[in-house]
Short mmCIF file of C-alpha atoms in Angstrom, two decimals:
data_model
loop_
_atom_site.label_atom_id
_atom_site.label_comp_id
_atom_site.label_asym_id
_atom_site.label_seq_id
_atom_site.Cartn_x
_atom_site.Cartn_y
_atom_site.Cartn_z
CA MET D 1 0.00 0.01 -0.02
CA SER D 2 1.35 3.45 -0.92
CA ARG D 3 1.93 6.18 1.65
CA PRO D 4 -0.97 8.34 0.35
CA ASP D 5 -3.30 5.44 0.62
CA ALA D 6 -2.18 4.75 4.15
CA ASP D 7 -2.66 8.42 5.04
CA ARG D 8 -6.19 8.33 3.64
CA LEU D 9 -6.98 5.29 5.69
CA LEU D 10 -5.54 6.84 8.84
CA LEU D 11 -6.84 10.35 8.39
CA PRO D 12 -10.52 9.71 9.39
CA ASP D 13 -9.46 8.08 12.70
CA ALA D 14 -6.91 10.79 13.47
CA GLU D 15 -9.49 13.50 12.80
CA ALA D 16 -11.94 11.68 14.98
CA ASP D 17 -9.44 11.94 17.79
CA VAL D 18 -8.93 15.74 17.51
CA ARG D 19 -12.19 17.16 16.19
CA PRO D 20 -14.91 17.98 18.70
CA SER D 21 -17.97 15.83 18.46
CA PRO D 22 -21.27 17.50 17.52
CA GLN D 23 -22.58 16.53 20.92
CA GLY D 24 -19.63 18.19 22.67
CA ALA D 25 -19.95 21.40 20.64
CA ALA D 26 -23.72 21.55 21.35
CA ALA D 27 -23.03 21.04 25.04
CA ARG D 28 -20.57 23.91 25.05
CA ARG D 29 -23.04 26.16 23.26
CA ALA D 30 -25.74 25.21 25.73
CA LEU D 31 -23.40 26.10 28.64
CA LEU D 32 -22.53 29.47 27.11
CA ALA D 33 -26.19 30.15 26.42
CA HIS D 34 -27.40 29.36 29.93
CA PRO D 35 -29.54 32.04 31.39
CA VAL D 36 -27.31 32.44 34.35
CA VAL D 37 -24.31 33.24 32.07
CA LEU D 38 -26.38 35.81 30.26
CA LEU D 39 -27.65 37.28 33.59
CA VAL D 40 -24.09 37.61 34.93
CA GLY D 41 -23.00 39.36 31.74
CA ILE D 42 -25.97 41.83 31.91
CA VAL D 43 -25.31 42.57 35.60
CA LEU D 44 -21.58 43.18 35.23
CA ALA D 45 -22.16 45.33 32.13
CA SER D 46 -24.84 47.25 33.98
CA VAL D 47 -22.51 47.89 36.97
CA ASN D 48 -20.23 49.85 34.61
CA MET D 49 -23.01 52.07 33.21
CA ARG D 50 -22.49 54.78 35.85
CA ALA D 51 -19.31 53.74 37.73
CA ALA D 52 -16.92 55.82 35.60
CA LEU D 53 -19.10 58.83 36.11
CA ALA D 54 -19.74 58.44 39.82
CA SER D 55 -16.02 57.98 40.47
CA VAL D 56 -15.25 61.54 39.47
CA SER D 57 -17.71 63.58 41.62
CA PRO D 58 -15.98 63.06 45.03
CA LEU D 59 -12.67 64.07 43.47
CA VAL D 60 -13.72 67.07 41.43
CA SER D 61 -12.02 69.53 43.81
CA GLU D 62 -8.72 67.62 43.61
CA ILE D 63 -8.90 67.34 39.82
CA SER D 64 -9.69 71.16 39.60
CA GLN D 65 -6.72 72.01 41.86
CA SER D 66 -4.39 69.83 39.87
CA PHE D 67 -5.18 71.58 36.60
CA GLY D 68 -6.25 75.03 37.92
CA LEU D 69 -9.78 74.76 36.61
CA SER D 70 -12.61 77.27 37.23
CA SER D 71 -16.03 76.13 38.41
CA THR D 72 -17.32 76.24 34.84
CA ALA D 73 -14.29 74.29 33.55
CA SER D 74 -14.63 71.79 36.38
CA SER D 75 -18.27 71.19 35.41
CA LEU D 76 -17.00 70.10 31.96
CA VAL D 77 -15.24 67.14 33.59
CA THR D 78 -18.74 65.62 34.26
CA SER D 79 -20.63 67.37 31.44
CA VAL D 80 -18.41 66.16 28.56
CA PRO D 81 -19.08 62.43 29.22
CA VAL D 82 -22.81 63.19 29.59
CA LEU D 83 -22.83 65.11 26.31
CA PHE D 84 -21.31 62.07 24.54
CA LEU D 85 -23.94 59.83 26.25
CA GLY D 86 -26.26 61.64 23.82
CA LEU D 87 -23.96 61.82 20.78
CA GLY D 88 -22.87 58.19 21.17
CA ALA D 89 -26.48 57.10 21.34
CA LEU D 90 -26.90 58.41 17.75
CA VAL D 91 -24.64 55.68 16.29
CA ALA D 92 -25.57 52.80 18.66
CA PRO D 93 -28.56 51.49 16.60
CA TRP D 94 -26.54 51.61 13.36
CA LEU D 95 -23.63 49.77 14.97
CA ALA D 96 -26.00 47.11 16.35
CA ARG D 97 -27.57 46.55 12.93
CA ARG D 98 -24.13 46.44 11.20
CA PHE D 99 -22.22 44.29 13.66
CA GLY D 100 -24.75 42.86 16.14
CA SER D 101 -25.65 43.94 19.60
CA GLU D 102 -23.37 41.44 21.40
CA PRO D 103 -20.08 42.45 19.72
CA VAL D 104 -20.93 46.16 20.08
CA LEU D 105 -21.48 45.72 23.77
CA LEU D 106 -18.15 43.96 24.12
CA PHE D 107 -16.48 46.82 22.22
CA ALA D 108 -18.15 49.31 24.44
CA LEU D 109 -16.79 47.71 27.63
CA LEU D 110 -13.26 47.65 26.20
CA LEU D 111 -13.57 51.23 25.04
CA LEU D 112 -14.76 52.20 28.52
CA ALA D 113 -11.61 50.66 30.08
CA VAL D 114 -9.40 52.60 27.67
CA GLY D 115 -11.29 55.83 28.25
CA ILE D 116 -10.88 55.57 32.04
CA LEU D 117 -7.13 55.13 31.62
CA VAL D 118 -6.84 57.99 29.13
CA ARG D 119 -8.71 60.31 31.51
CA VAL D 120 -6.02 60.15 34.13
CA ALA D 121 -3.09 61.06 31.85
CA PRO D 122 -1.35 64.31 33.06
CA SER D 123 -3.05 66.56 30.48
CA THR D 124 -6.32 68.53 30.32
CA VAL D 125 -6.70 67.29 26.73
CA ALA D 126 -6.51 63.70 28.03
CA LEU D 127 -8.88 64.55 30.90
CA TYR D 128 -11.57 65.71 28.50
CA GLY D 129 -10.70 63.31 25.76
CA GLY D 130 -10.99 60.37 28.12
CA GLY D 131 -14.37 61.69 29.12
CA VAL D 132 -15.40 61.59 25.41
CA LEU D 133 -14.44 57.88 25.28
CA VAL D 134 -16.13 57.14 28.55
CA GLY D 135 -19.36 58.82 27.51
CA THR D 136 -19.39 57.15 24.14
CA ALA D 137 -18.83 53.73 25.62
CA ILE D 138 -21.58 54.13 28.23
CA ALA D 139 -23.94 55.46 25.55
CA LEU D 140 -23.63 52.19 23.64
CA LEU D 141 -24.37 50.21 26.81
CA ASN D 142 -27.31 52.42 27.67
CA VAL D 143 -28.95 52.24 24.27
CA LEU D 144 -28.53 48.53 23.51
CA MET D 145 -29.51 47.19 26.94
CA PRO D 146 -33.30 47.80 26.73
CA GLY D 147 -33.51 46.21 23.27
CA LEU D 148 -31.64 43.11 24.56
CA ILE D 149 -33.93 42.93 27.57
CA LYS D 150 -37.02 43.18 25.29
CA ARG D 151 -35.59 40.51 22.94
CA ASP D 152 -34.24 38.01 25.44
CA PHE D 153 -36.77 38.43 28.28
CA PRO D 154 -40.05 39.43 26.45
CA ASP D 155 -42.23 38.20 29.31
CA LYS D 156 -40.05 39.56 32.12
CA ALA D 157 -39.08 42.92 30.71
CA ALA D 158 -40.03 44.99 33.75
CA SER D 159 -38.36 42.64 36.30
CA MET D 160 -35.16 42.41 34.20
CA THR D 161 -35.16 46.22 33.85
CA SER D 162 -35.26 46.42 37.66
CA VAL D 163 -32.32 44.04 37.87
CA TYR D 164 -30.05 45.96 35.44
CA THR D 165 -31.00 49.38 36.75
CA GLY D 166 -30.37 48.17 40.31
CA ALA D 167 -26.99 46.86 39.27
CA MET D 168 -26.17 50.08 37.49
CA ILE D 169 -26.82 52.15 40.59
CA ALA D 170 -25.15 49.65 42.89
CA GLY D 171 -22.04 50.05 40.87
CA ALA D 172 -22.22 53.80 41.16
CA THR D 173 -22.67 53.44 44.89
CA LEU D 174 -19.62 51.19 45.27
CA VAL D 175 -17.47 53.53 43.25
CA ALA D 176 -18.72 56.73 44.95
CA ALA D 177 -18.08 55.28 48.42
CA SER D 178 -14.54 54.07 47.43
CA SER D 179 -13.20 57.02 45.49
CA VAL D 180 -11.86 59.07 48.43
CA PRO D 181 -10.54 56.03 50.48
CA LEU D 182 -8.84 54.78 47.34
CA GLU D 183 -7.22 58.14 46.83
CA LYS D 184 -5.89 58.06 50.32
CA ALA D 185 -4.75 54.42 49.98
CA PHE D 186 -2.81 55.40 46.88
CA GLY D 187 -1.00 58.21 48.69
CA GLY D 188 -3.26 61.03 47.59
CA SER D 189 -3.34 60.07 43.94
CA TRP D 190 -6.72 60.84 42.46
CA GLU D 191 -5.38 59.43 39.18
CA ALA D 192 -4.84 55.97 40.64
CA SER D 193 -8.30 56.08 42.32
CA LEU D 194 -9.93 56.66 38.93
CA ALA D 195 -7.83 54.33 36.95
CA VAL D 196 -8.49 51.27 39.12
CA TRP D 197 -12.07 51.11 37.79
CA SER D 198 -10.85 50.17 34.36
CA LEU D 199 -10.42 46.68 35.80
CA LEU D 200 -14.15 46.52 36.47
CA ALA D 201 -14.84 47.23 32.81
CA VAL D 202 -12.37 44.52 31.73
CA LEU D 203 -14.03 42.05 34.08
CA ALA D 204 -17.40 42.86 32.53
CA ALA D 205 -15.95 42.38 29.01
CA VAL D 206 -14.73 38.94 29.96
CA ALA D 207 -18.11 37.99 31.36
CA TRP D 208 -19.79 39.26 28.19
CA LEU D 209 -17.54 37.33 25.85
CA PRO D 210 -19.67 34.11 25.88
CA GLN D 211 -22.61 36.13 24.39
CA VAL D 212 -20.32 37.17 21.49
CA LEU D 213 -19.29 33.57 20.93
CA ILE D 214 -22.95 32.43 20.92
CA ALA D 215 -23.77 35.19 18.36
CA ARG D 216 -20.93 34.18 16.16
CA GLY D 217 -21.83 30.52 16.47
CA ARG D 218 -25.29 30.82 15.06
CA THR D 219 -26.08 29.14 11.78
CA GLY D 220 -26.33 31.28 8.70
CA HIS D 221 -30.11 30.87 8.74
CA GLU D 222 -30.34 32.04 12.29
CA VAL D 223 -28.12 35.09 11.59
CA ARG D 224 -30.23 36.01 8.58
CA VAL D 225 -33.39 35.81 10.60
CA VAL D 226 -31.97 37.94 13.49
CA THR D 227 -30.53 40.51 11.10
CA ALA D 228 -33.71 40.76 9.12
CA THR D 229 -35.71 41.20 12.24
CA ALA D 230 -33.33 43.88 13.66
CA SER D 231 -33.22 45.87 10.43
CA ALA D 232 -36.84 45.69 9.43
CA PRO D 233 -38.18 49.17 8.73
CA ALA D 234 -40.68 50.57 11.24
CA ARG D 235 -44.12 51.42 9.99
CA LYS D 236 -43.82 54.85 11.51
CA SER D 237 -40.65 56.54 12.65
CA VAL D 238 -40.38 56.92 16.42
CA TRP D 239 -39.16 60.49 15.74
CA ARG D 240 -42.67 61.31 14.53
CA SER D 241 -44.48 59.88 17.52
CA ALA D 242 -45.81 62.22 20.16
CA LEU D 243 -45.63 59.43 22.75
CA ALA D 244 -42.01 58.76 21.89
CA TRP D 245 -41.20 62.39 22.43
CA GLN D 246 -42.94 62.34 25.80
CA VAL D 247 -40.92 59.29 26.95
CA THR D 248 -37.80 61.01 25.54
CA LEU D 249 -38.34 64.30 27.40
CA PHE D 250 -39.05 62.53 30.73
CA MET D 251 -35.83 60.55 30.21
CA GLY D 252 -33.91 63.77 29.56
CA LEU D 253 -35.36 65.79 32.42
CA GLN D 254 -34.78 63.12 35.01
CA SER D 255 -31.27 62.56 33.66
CA LEU D 256 -30.64 66.32 33.99
CA TRP D 257 -31.55 66.47 37.69
CA SER D 258 -29.54 63.30 38.41
CA TYR D 259 -26.40 64.46 36.68
CA VAL D 260 -26.52 67.80 38.47
CA LEU D 261 -26.36 65.79 41.71
CA ILE D 262 -23.65 63.46 40.41
CA ALA D 263 -21.49 66.44 39.49
CA TRP D 264 -22.21 68.80 42.36
CA MET D 265 -23.72 67.14 45.43
CA PRO D 266 -20.44 66.68 47.33
CA THR D 267 -19.49 70.23 46.47
CA ILE D 268 -22.79 71.63 47.67
CA PHE D 269 -22.06 70.00 51.06
CA THR D 270 -18.46 71.13 51.24
CA ASP D 271 -19.28 74.68 50.23
CA HIS D 272 -21.51 74.82 53.31
CA GLY D 273 -18.77 73.67 55.65
CA MET D 274 -19.04 69.86 55.63
CA SER D 275 -15.78 67.87 55.45
CA ARG D 276 -14.87 66.22 52.15
CA SER D 277 -14.88 62.77 53.64
CA THR D 278 -18.32 63.17 55.13
CA ALA D 279 -19.66 64.66 51.89
CA GLY D 280 -18.31 61.65 50.05
CA VAL D 281 -19.97 59.21 52.45
CA ILE D 282 -23.36 60.99 52.18
CA PHE D 283 -22.99 60.99 48.32
CA ALA D 284 -22.38 57.26 48.43
CA PHE D 285 -25.38 56.84 50.72
CA ASN D 286 -27.49 58.72 48.23
CA ASN D 287 -26.32 56.25 45.48
CA LEU D 288 -27.03 53.31 47.83
CA ILE D 289 -30.58 54.45 48.43
CA GLN D 290 -31.11 54.79 44.71
CA VAL D 291 -30.85 50.95 44.43
CA ALA D 292 -34.18 50.63 46.35
CA GLY D 293 -36.02 52.99 44.00
CA ALA D 294 -34.35 51.58 40.83
CA PHE D 295 -35.27 47.99 41.81
CA GLY D 296 -38.76 48.59 43.24
CA VAL D 297 -40.32 51.12 40.91
CA PRO D 298 -39.87 49.10 37.72
CA LEU D 299 -41.49 46.11 39.41
CA LEU D 300 -44.48 48.25 40.36
CA ALA D 301 -44.58 49.85 36.93
CA GLY D 302 -44.82 46.39 35.27
CA ARG D 303 -47.97 45.63 37.25
CA MET D 304 -49.70 48.90 36.25
CA ARG D 305 -51.43 49.72 32.97
CA SER D 306 -50.67 53.46 33.65
CA GLN D 307 -47.62 54.57 35.57
CA ARG D 308 -48.94 58.04 36.42
CA PRO D 309 -48.99 57.52 40.25
CA LEU D 310 -45.33 56.55 40.06
CA ILE D 311 -44.56 59.68 38.02
CA VAL D 312 -46.08 61.81 40.72
CA LEU D 313 -44.28 59.91 43.47
CA VAL D 314 -40.69 60.10 42.05
CA THR D 315 -40.86 63.70 40.81
CA SER D 316 -42.32 64.87 44.15
CA MET D 317 -39.54 63.16 46.14
CA VAL D 318 -36.84 64.65 43.92
CA ALA D 319 -38.34 68.09 44.29
CA ALA D 320 -38.61 67.77 48.06
CA GLY D 321 -34.97 66.65 48.34
CA TYR D 322 -33.72 69.54 46.18
CA ALA D 323 -35.77 71.99 48.29
CA GLY D 324 -34.16 70.52 51.37
CA LEU D 325 -30.68 71.17 49.90
CA MET D 326 -31.68 74.76 49.40
CA VAL D 327 -32.94 75.46 52.94
CA ALA D 328 -30.90 73.14 55.19
CA PRO D 329 -28.09 71.48 53.21
CA VAL D 330 -25.90 70.36 56.13
CA SER D 331 -28.29 69.74 59.03
CA GLY D 332 -30.64 67.68 56.88
CA ALA D 333 -28.06 66.23 54.59
CA TRP D 334 -28.76 62.56 55.38
CA LEU D 335 -32.54 63.06 55.04
CA TRP D 336 -32.25 64.84 51.70
CA ALA D 337 -29.81 62.27 50.44
CA ALA D 338 -32.32 59.51 51.26
CA VAL D 339 -35.34 61.32 49.76
CA LEU D 340 -33.40 62.24 46.64
CA GLY D 341 -31.97 58.69 46.37
CA ILE D 342 -35.38 56.98 46.24
CA GLY D 343 -36.68 59.57 43.84
CA GLN D 344 -33.64 59.46 41.57
CA GLY D 345 -33.44 55.67 41.45
CA GLY D 346 -37.13 55.37 40.95
CA ALA D 347 -37.14 57.93 38.16
CA VAL D 348 -34.34 56.36 36.14
CA GLY D 349 -35.88 52.93 36.60
CA LEU D 350 -39.24 54.24 35.59
CA ALA D 351 -37.83 56.03 32.49
CA LEU D 352 -36.08 52.85 31.29
CA THR D 353 -39.10 50.72 32.04
CA MET D 354 -41.34 53.03 30.01
CA ILE D 355 -39.03 52.63 27.02
CA VAL D 356 -39.79 48.92 27.16
CA LEU D 357 -43.50 49.20 28.14
CA ARG D 358 -44.29 51.79 25.54
CA SER D 359 -42.66 49.65 22.78
CA GLY D 360 -44.55 46.98 20.88
CA ASP D 361 -41.50 44.86 20.05
CA ALA D 362 -37.69 44.59 20.47
CA HIS D 363 -37.07 46.56 17.29
CA THR D 364 -39.15 49.54 18.43
CA ALA D 365 -37.60 49.28 21.95
CA ALA D 366 -34.12 49.61 20.41
CA ARG D 367 -35.13 52.61 18.24
CA LEU D 368 -37.03 54.30 21.08
CA SER D 369 -34.05 53.72 23.39
CA GLY D 370 -31.74 55.35 20.86
CA MET D 371 -34.04 58.38 20.50
CA ALA D 372 -34.76 58.77 24.21
CA GLN D 373 -31.09 58.51 25.24
CA THR D 374 -29.78 60.63 22.34
CA ILE D 375 -32.03 63.58 23.06
CA GLY D 376 -32.25 62.85 26.79
CA TYR D 377 -28.57 62.84 27.53
CA LEU D 378 -27.89 65.87 25.25
CA LEU D 379 -30.44 67.67 27.43
CA ALA D 380 -28.90 66.22 30.60
CA ALA D 381 -25.47 67.39 29.60
CA VAL D 382 -26.68 71.01 29.94
CA GLY D 383 -27.47 70.43 33.66
CA PRO D 384 -23.95 70.18 35.31
CA LEU D 385 -22.48 72.83 33.04
CA ALA D 386 -25.35 75.26 33.64
CA ALA D 387 -25.43 74.62 37.38
CA GLY D 388 -21.69 75.28 37.60
CA ALA D 389 -21.95 78.46 35.54
CA VAL D 390 -24.89 79.84 37.48
CA HIS D 391 -23.11 78.95 40.82
CA GLN D 392 -20.02 80.83 39.67
CA ALA D 393 -22.12 83.83 38.56
CA THR D 394 -24.22 84.03 41.73
CA GLY D 395 -21.74 82.80 44.33
CA GLY D 396 -24.13 80.31 45.81
CA TRP D 397 -26.39 77.31 45.19
CA THR D 398 -29.83 78.83 45.74
CA VAL D 399 -30.45 79.87 42.15
CA PRO D 400 -29.06 76.66 40.57
CA ILE D 401 -31.34 74.53 42.81
CA ALA D 402 -34.35 76.78 42.13
CA LEU D 403 -33.79 76.15 38.37
CA VAL D 404 -33.75 72.39 38.98
CA LEU D 405 -37.04 72.61 40.83
CA GLY D 406 -38.42 74.04 37.56
CA VAL D 407 -37.04 71.00 35.81
CA CYS D 408 -38.92 68.78 38.30
CA ALA D 409 -42.18 70.57 37.49
CA ALA D 410 -41.58 70.11 33.74
CA ALA D 411 -40.77 66.37 34.22
CA LEU D 412 -44.01 65.89 36.14
CA ALA D 413 -46.03 67.44 33.32
CA VAL D 414 -44.45 65.52 30.45
CA GLY D 415 -44.25 62.29 32.54
CA LEU D 416 -48.00 62.19 33.10
CA PHE D 417 -48.38 62.00 29.25
CA ALA D 418 -45.60 59.44 28.84
CA ALA D 419 -47.07 57.15 31.50
CA ARG D 420 -50.37 56.54 29.67
CA ASP D 421 -51.26 53.01 28.59
CA ARG D 422 -50.21 53.31 25.01
CA THR D 423 -47.47 51.97 22.72
CA VAL D 424 -45.33 53.54 20.05
#
């Protein structure tokens, strides 16, 4: 027998030894597709959706001193990422249609890790440029998550929304509470305190990798079906829907009041004589309390045909907390932080839940999410910058807080329309 003939006889047996069996490949796919693996990936991705923003607020004064920034310039440290939450949301739906939601989410987590590291380089250009990357990365996470929830958990959309919003705010709480202690642990280096959170983004990227492998492992037929569904044209553009605009404006107004607090709450306390450490702890407490609102309100919203009572509840609590910061910022700090926390967490959870509940399908949810978060975060980006500018012009916090109370009134009005039992 010739050597080639012998090779042909041996090859099938050799390949049988090294090639995975169909049963083994199917078992690995089933393990990767297990709901627990998906849930872990969603939770860890959600933890990163505010962490890189919340880490800055307790350290704004140190960052400003390092670069000699004015109050207005300091507000840009938090406003620039929020601005790109809106601008990044513009491209998120297109990227998802072009490359798939799972790979884009993985890219967003890696981009977030890079942005966090760029932000701590010794340059104001890097400080703001890193903020651009951070905001863009979080925008992709923000926009794509509601569509994934609607697609993968169609019968549990409200409860899953509560899980991921709760995880998002829990991440912000952890980071806000740790920023100043980490700065001290690293010998007074605010740069190291911020940079360490890039590891959290990398961890989430590793946890999300199985979802990318599942998406790549689909058969051609499955990919065509998913792509066709994701890219099917809507009967009516969400941009022409009054209800979509109402949801969008509520998203933007509640984001505005939240990002004013994220940017300036510790500074409001320290400007009234509170120590920086205590202000940081109260800010972390505010974020911790938000978990209760973010987890509980979406669960209640999913059981209601109209969410109007919840709109009244959350906007009233936020307004009461802001009024407290105006009249007794130090003596009532813990109370105002708690009232604001429940209202803030409930408002963001309600806004994200309404994106899902007001959408008839996953495709509409993705488009509405893109619209709401594009316009919403562009509107929200005005908040920290305007508050800083008005504070610098007036020398106090009374006028900025009064303006935010006007935002609360507008959010109540538009939210009552958005909460009606209708779909886009």
